[in-house]
Amino acid sequence: MSKVLYYAIFLILMFGIYGAGRLSYRQFHAGDICPELLGIPACYIILACFLIPFFAQLFELNQVLFFTGTILAWSIAAYGTTTQLMGTAECPKTSNGTPMCFISLAIFTSLILLKIAERSIPLQPLE
């Protein structure tokens, strides 16, 4: 079960890197797509928040790195979702109109919960 969780986390991170990477690419070339946080486009920050846990998972680094990236991104996505729902800000949207901050919140919530589950399962020796 631990291996299933490990690879599920890995696949979700790859999906997130792909999505945030595409959005960051569009932001870099077209500009004014992502809202800014402290003068930095949020999609760049979210991309970094996918890359940090990706490398922490891939190289089995300190779990603090994994949780730092995912909790920071979860916080940004929760803020974006809240402001989107209140109508005080606009998140970038998918082609079907779904705000991407909703998707980010779901992805990072899933990553955090899966990592907690993965850590709670004792490692079994390979036979």
PDB file of N, CA and C in Angstrom, residues 2-64:
ATOM      1  N   SER A   2       1.978   1.208   0.700  1.00  0.00           N
ATOM      2  CA  SER A   2       2.870   2.360   0.760  1.00  0.00           C
ATOM      3  C   SER A   2       3.391   2.729  -0.629  1.00  0.00           C
ATOM      4  N   LYS A   3       3.701   1.727  -1.445  1.00  0.00           N
ATOM      5  CA  LYS A   3       4.181   1.994  -2.804  1.00  0.00           C
ATOM      6  C   LYS A   3       3.077   2.625  -3.660  1.00  0.00           C
ATOM      7  N   VAL A   4       1.857   2.183  -3.474  1.00  0.00           N
ATOM      8  CA  VAL A   4       0.731   2.757  -4.227  1.00  0.00           C
ATOM      9  C   VAL A   4       0.591   4.235  -3.880  1.00  0.00           C
ATOM     10  N   LEU A   5       0.664   4.562  -2.604  1.00  0.00           N
ATOM     11  CA  LEU A   5       0.569   5.955  -2.182  1.00  0.00           C
ATOM     12  C   LEU A   5       1.746   6.763  -2.719  1.00  0.00           C
ATOM     13  N   TYR A   6       2.938   6.190  -2.666  1.00  0.00           N
ATOM     14  CA  TYR A   6       4.139   6.872  -3.172  1.00  0.00           C
ATOM     15  C   TYR A   6       3.943   7.249  -4.641  1.00  0.00           C
ATOM     16  N   TYR A   7       3.512   6.297  -5.451  1.00  0.00           N
ATOM     17  CA  TYR A   7       3.353   6.566  -6.880  1.00  0.00           C
ATOM     18  C   TYR A   7       2.141   7.451  -7.171  1.00  0.00           C
ATOM     19  N   ALA A   8       1.094   7.364  -6.363  1.00  0.00           N
ATOM     20  CA  ALA A   8      -0.054   8.257  -6.539  1.00  0.00           C
ATOM     21  C   ALA A   8       0.379   9.705  -6.296  1.00  0.00           C
ATOM     22  N   ILE A   9       1.152   9.922  -5.242  1.00  0.00           N
ATOM     23  CA  ILE A   9       1.675  11.257  -4.955  1.00  0.00           C
ATOM     24  C   ILE A   9       2.540  11.732  -6.112  1.00  0.00           C
ATOM     25  N   PHE A  10       3.408  10.864  -6.570  1.00  0.00           N
ATOM     26  CA  PHE A  10       4.319  11.197  -7.666  1.00  0.00           C
ATOM     27  C   PHE A  10       3.538  11.589  -8.922  1.00  0.00           C
ATOM     28  N   LEU A  11       2.509  10.836  -9.272  1.00  0.00           N
ATOM     29  CA  LEU A  11       1.713  11.130 -10.472  1.00  0.00           C
ATOM     30  C   LEU A  11       0.937  12.442 -10.335  1.00  0.00           C
ATOM     31  N   ILE A  12       0.378  12.692  -9.161  1.00  0.00           N
ATOM     32  CA  ILE A  12      -0.339  13.947  -8.935  1.00  0.00           C
ATOM     33  C   ILE A  12       0.624  15.122  -9.065  1.00  0.00           C
ATOM     34  N   LEU A  13       1.827  14.976  -8.513  1.00  0.00           N
ATOM     35  CA  LEU A  13       2.823  16.048  -8.622  1.00  0.00           C
ATOM     36  C   LEU A  13       3.203  16.300 -10.080  1.00  0.00           C
ATOM     37  N   MET A  14       3.372  15.238 -10.863  1.00  0.00           N
ATOM     38  CA  MET A  14       3.711  15.409 -12.281  1.00  0.00           C
ATOM     39  C   MET A  14       2.576  16.118 -13.019  1.00  0.00           C
ATOM     40  N   PHE A  15       1.340  15.748 -12.731  1.00  0.00           N
ATOM     41  CA  PHE A  15       0.176  16.410 -13.323  1.00  0.00           C
ATOM     42  C   PHE A  15       0.178  17.896 -12.958  1.00  0.00           C
ATOM     43  N   GLY A  16       0.444  18.198 -11.697  1.00  0.00           N
ATOM     44  CA  GLY A  16       0.478  19.584 -11.233  1.00  0.00           C
ATOM     45  C   GLY A  16       1.588  20.391 -11.876  1.00  0.00           C
ATOM     46  N   ILE A  17       2.762  19.785 -12.011  1.00  0.00           N
ATOM     47  CA  ILE A  17       3.895  20.465 -12.659  1.00  0.00           C
ATOM     48  C   ILE A  17       3.540  20.784 -14.111  1.00  0.00           C
ATOM     49  N   TYR A  18       2.907  19.830 -14.774  1.00  0.00           N
ATOM     50  CA  TYR A  18       2.503  20.049 -16.158  1.00  0.00           C
ATOM     51  C   TYR A  18       1.520  21.227 -16.253  1.00  0.00           C
ATOM     52  N   GLY A  19       0.485  21.221 -15.421  1.00  0.00           N
ATOM     53  CA  GLY A  19      -0.527  22.279 -15.468  1.00  0.00           C
ATOM     54  C   GLY A  19       0.024  23.636 -15.073  1.00  0.00           C
ATOM     55  N   ALA A  20       0.751  23.678 -13.964  1.00  0.00           N
ATOM     56  CA  ALA A  20       1.323  24.957 -13.508  1.00  0.00           C
ATOM     57  C   ALA A  20       2.417  25.427 -14.461  1.00  0.00           C
ATOM     58  N   GLY A  21       3.132  24.485 -15.059  1.00  0.00           N
ATOM     59  CA  GLY A  21       4.166  24.837 -16.030  1.00  0.00           C
ATOM     60  C   GLY A  21       3.569  25.476 -17.273  1.00  0.00           C
ATOM     61  N   ARG A  22       2.482  24.906 -17.766  1.00  0.00           N
ATOM     62  CA  ARG A  22       1.804  25.483 -18.945  1.00  0.00           C
ATOM     63  C   ARG A  22       1.276  26.875 -18.636  1.00  0.00           C
ATOM     64  N   LEU A  23       0.676  27.032 -17.457  1.00  0.00           N
ATOM     65  CA  LEU A  23       0.147  28.336 -17.080  1.00  0.00           C
ATOM     66  C   LEU A  23       1.278  29.350 -16.903  1.00  0.00           C
ATOM     67  N   SER A  24       2.375  28.923 -16.291  1.00  0.00           N
ATOM     68  CA  SER A  24       3.538  29.811 -16.108  1.00  0.00           C
ATOM     69  C   SER A  24       4.130  30.214 -17.448  1.00  0.00           C
ATOM     70  N   TYR A  25       4.164  29.287 -18.391  1.00  0.00           N
ATOM     71  CA  TYR A  25       4.664  29.580 -19.740  1.00  0.00           C
ATOM     72  C   TYR A  25       3.793  30.653 -20.400  1.00  0.00           C
ATOM     73  N   ARG A  26       2.477  30.485 -20.281  1.00  0.00           N
ATOM     74  CA  ARG A  26       1.556  31.484 -20.848  1.00  0.00           C
ATOM     75  C   ARG A  26       1.729  32.835 -20.161  1.00  0.00           C
ATOM     76  N   GLN A  27       1.904  32.807 -18.847  1.00  0.00           N
ATOM     77  CA  GLN A  27       2.120  34.046 -18.093  1.00  0.00           C
ATOM     78  C   GLN A  27       3.395  34.733 -18.560  1.00  0.00           C
ATOM     79  N   PHE A  28       4.453  33.966 -18.759  1.00  0.00           N
ATOM     80  CA  PHE A  28       5.743  34.524 -19.172  1.00  0.00           C
ATOM     81  C   PHE A  28       5.644  35.195 -20.531  1.00  0.00           C
ATOM     82  N   HIS A  29       4.923  34.559 -21.462  1.00  0.00           N
ATOM     83  CA  HIS A  29       4.840  35.091 -22.822  1.00  0.00           C
ATOM     84  C   HIS A  29       3.738  36.131 -23.018  1.00  0.00           C
ATOM     85  N   ALA A  30       2.599  35.942 -22.396  1.00  0.00           N
ATOM     86  CA  ALA A  30       1.482  36.858 -22.607  1.00  0.00           C
ATOM     87  C   ALA A  30       1.337  37.866 -21.471  1.00  0.00           C
ATOM     88  N   GLY A  31       1.712  37.459 -20.274  1.00  0.00           N
ATOM     89  CA  GLY A  31       1.574  38.335 -19.104  1.00  0.00           C
ATOM     90  C   GLY A  31       0.136  38.527 -18.689  1.00  0.00           C
ATOM     91  N   ASP A  32      -0.055  39.045 -17.500  1.00  0.00           N
ATOM     92  CA  ASP A  32      -1.361  39.406 -16.969  1.00  0.00           C
ATOM     93  C   ASP A  32      -2.367  38.256 -16.973  1.00  0.00           C
ATOM     94  N   ILE A  33      -1.900  37.035 -16.756  1.00  0.00           N
ATOM     95  CA  ILE A  33      -2.788  35.874 -16.673  1.00  0.00           C
ATOM     96  C   ILE A  33      -2.999  35.486 -15.218  1.00  0.00           C
ATOM     97  N   CYS A  34      -1.925  35.483 -14.443  1.00  0.00           N
ATOM     98  CA  CYS A  34      -1.974  35.068 -13.041  1.00  0.00           C
ATOM     99  C   CYS A  34      -1.962  36.285 -12.121  1.00  0.00           C
ATOM    100  N   PRO A  35      -2.753  36.228 -11.044  1.00  0.00           N
ATOM    101  CA  PRO A  35      -2.665  37.314 -10.063  1.00  0.00           C
ATOM    102  C   PRO A  35      -1.295  37.287  -9.391  1.00  0.00           C
ATOM    103  N   GLU A  36      -0.883  38.419  -8.864  1.00  0.00           N
ATOM    104  CA  GLU A  36       0.440  38.504  -8.249  1.00  0.00           C
ATOM    105  C   GLU A  36       0.352  38.460  -6.731  1.00  0.00           C
ATOM    106  N   LEU A  37       1.359  37.830  -6.143  1.00  0.00           N
ATOM    107  CA  LEU A  37       1.553  37.817  -4.697  1.00  0.00           C
ATOM    108  C   LEU A  37       2.930  38.397  -4.431  1.00  0.00           C
ATOM    109  N   LEU A  38       2.969  39.514  -3.738  1.00  0.00           N
ATOM    110  CA  LEU A  38       4.232  40.207  -3.457  1.00  0.00           C
ATOM    111  C   LEU A  38       5.007  40.507  -4.739  1.00  0.00           C
ATOM    112  N   GLY A  39       4.274  40.843  -5.809  1.00  0.00           N
ATOM    113  CA  GLY A  39       4.886  41.201  -7.075  1.00  0.00           C
ATOM    114  C   GLY A  39       5.322  40.027  -7.938  1.00  0.00           C
ATOM    115  N   ILE A  40       5.018  38.802  -7.501  1.00  0.00           N
ATOM    116  CA  ILE A  40       5.390  37.597  -8.252  1.00  0.00           C
ATOM    117  C   ILE A  40       4.102  36.927  -8.726  1.00  0.00           C
ATOM    118  N   PRO A  41       4.018  36.574 -10.013  1.00  0.00           N
ATOM    119  CA  PRO A  41       2.825  35.865 -10.477  1.00  0.00           C
ATOM    120  C   PRO A  41       2.606  34.583  -9.661  1.00  0.00           C
ATOM    121  N   ALA A  42       1.375  34.399  -9.184  1.00  0.00           N
ATOM    122  CA  ALA A  42       1.054  33.252  -8.327  1.00  0.00           C
ATOM    123  C   ALA A  42       1.348  31.924  -9.016  1.00  0.00           C
ATOM    124  N   CYS A  43       1.201  31.862 -10.343  1.00  0.00           N
ATOM    125  CA  CYS A  43       1.451  30.590 -11.033  1.00  0.00           C
ATOM    126  C   CYS A  43       2.925  30.183 -10.931  1.00  0.00           C
ATOM    127  N   TYR A  44       3.841  31.141 -10.865  1.00  0.00           N
ATOM    128  CA  TYR A  44       5.259  30.814 -10.672  1.00  0.00           C
ATOM    129  C   TYR A  44       5.484  30.210  -9.288  1.00  0.00           C
ATOM    130  N   ILE A  45       4.812  30.806  -8.292  1.00  0.00           N
ATOM    131  CA  ILE A  45       4.953  30.303  -6.928  1.00  0.00           C
ATOM    132  C   ILE A  45       4.373  28.894  -6.821  1.00  0.00           C
ATOM    133  N   ILE A  46       3.209  28.691  -7.428  1.00  0.00           N
ATOM    134  CA  ILE A  46       2.569  27.367  -7.392  1.00  0.00           C
ATOM    135  C   ILE A  46       3.435  26.345  -8.112  1.00  0.00           C
ATOM    136  N   LEU A  47       4.043  26.717  -9.229  1.00  0.00           N
ATOM    137  CA  LEU A  47       4.948  25.804  -9.925  1.00  0.00           C
ATOM    138  C   LEU A  47       6.099  25.392  -9.005  1.00  0.00           C
ATOM    139  N   ALA A  48       6.692  26.358  -8.315  1.00  0.00           N
ATOM    140  CA  ALA A  48       7.765  26.043  -7.364  1.00  0.00           C
ATOM    141  C   ALA A  48       7.252  25.141  -6.249  1.00  0.00           C
ATOM    142  N   CYS A  49       6.014  25.378  -5.836  1.00  0.00           N
ATOM    143  CA  CYS A  49       5.414  24.564  -4.772  1.00  0.00           C
ATOM    144  C   CYS A  49       5.087  23.144  -5.237  1.00  0.00           C
ATOM    145  N   PHE A  50       5.019  22.910  -6.517  1.00  0.00           N
ATOM    146  CA  PHE A  50       4.916  21.549  -7.047  1.00  0.00           C
ATOM    147  C   PHE A  50       6.308  20.925  -7.190  1.00  0.00           C
ATOM    148  N   LEU A  51       7.269  21.721  -7.628  1.00  0.00           N
ATOM    149  CA  LEU A  51       8.618  21.193  -7.863  1.00  0.00           C
ATOM    150  C   LEU A  51       9.316  20.776  -6.559  1.00  0.00           C
ATOM    151  N   ILE A  52       9.160  21.561  -5.508  1.00  0.00           N
ATOM    152  CA  ILE A  52       9.823  21.239  -4.238  1.00  0.00           C
ATOM    153  C   ILE A  52       9.359  19.882  -3.705  1.00  0.00           C
ATOM    154  N   PRO A  53       8.050  19.638  -3.565  1.00  0.00           N
ATOM    155  CA  PRO A  53       7.622  18.313  -3.105  1.00  0.00           C
ATOM    156  C   PRO A  53       7.953  17.194  -4.105  1.00  0.00           C
ATOM    157  N   PHE A  54       7.957  17.529  -5.394  1.00  0.00           N
ATOM    158  CA  PHE A  54       8.306  16.525  -6.406  1.00  0.00           C
ATOM    159  C   PHE A  54       9.713  15.972  -6.141  1.00  0.00           C
ATOM    160  N   PHE A  55      10.674  16.873  -5.957  1.00  0.00           N
ATOM    161  CA  PHE A  55      12.043  16.430  -5.710  1.00  0.00           C
ATOM    162  C   PHE A  55      12.191  15.806  -4.327  1.00  0.00           C
ATOM    163  N   ALA A  56      11.442  16.300  -3.355  1.00  0.00           N
ATOM    164  CA  ALA A  56      11.462  15.692  -2.019  1.00  0.00           C
ATOM    165  C   ALA A  56      10.936  14.258  -2.089  1.00  0.00           C
ATOM    166  N   GLN A  57       9.898  14.036  -2.895  1.00  0.00           N
ATOM    167  CA  GLN A  57       9.330  12.688  -3.051  1.00  0.00           C
ATOM    168  C   GLN A  57      10.260  11.799  -3.877  1.00  0.00           C
ATOM    169  N   LEU A  58      10.756  12.334  -4.977  1.00  0.00           N
ATOM    170  CA  LEU A  58      11.598  11.556  -5.881  1.00  0.00           C
ATOM    171  C   LEU A  58      12.870  11.068  -5.198  1.00  0.00           C
ATOM    172  N   PHE A  59      13.527  11.952  -4.469  1.00  0.00           N
ATOM    173  CA  PHE A  59      14.798  11.607  -3.839  1.00  0.00           C
ATOM    174  C   PHE A  59      14.657  11.256  -2.357  1.00  0.00           C
ATOM    175  N   GLU A  60      13.395  11.105  -1.918  1.00  0.00           N
ATOM    176  CA  GLU A  60      13.095  10.751  -0.532  1.00  0.00           C
ATOM    177  C   GLU A  60      13.859  11.636   0.447  1.00  0.00           C
ATOM    178  N   LEU A  61      13.744  12.945   0.206  1.00  0.00           N
ATOM    179  CA  LEU A  61      14.397  13.936   1.049  1.00  0.00           C
ATOM    180  C   LEU A  61      13.567  14.173   2.311  1.00  0.00           C
ATOM    181  N   ASN A  62      14.039  15.062   3.131  1.00  0.00           N
ATOM    182  CA  ASN A  62      13.365  15.433   4.360  1.00  0.00           C
ATOM    183  C   ASN A  62      11.904  15.793   4.072  1.00  0.00           C
ATOM    184  N   GLN A  63      10.990  15.224   4.821  1.00  0.00           N
ATOM    185  CA  GLN A  63       9.564  15.453   4.594  1.00  0.00           C
ATOM    186  C   GLN A  63       9.145  16.891   4.887  1.00  0.00           C
ATOM    187  N   VAL A  64       9.974  17.628   5.615  1.00  0.00           N
ATOM    188  CA  VAL A  64       9.684  19.034   5.877  1.00  0.00           C
ATOM    189  C   VAL A  64       9.610  19.790   4.549  1.00  0.00           C
TER     190      VAL A  64
END
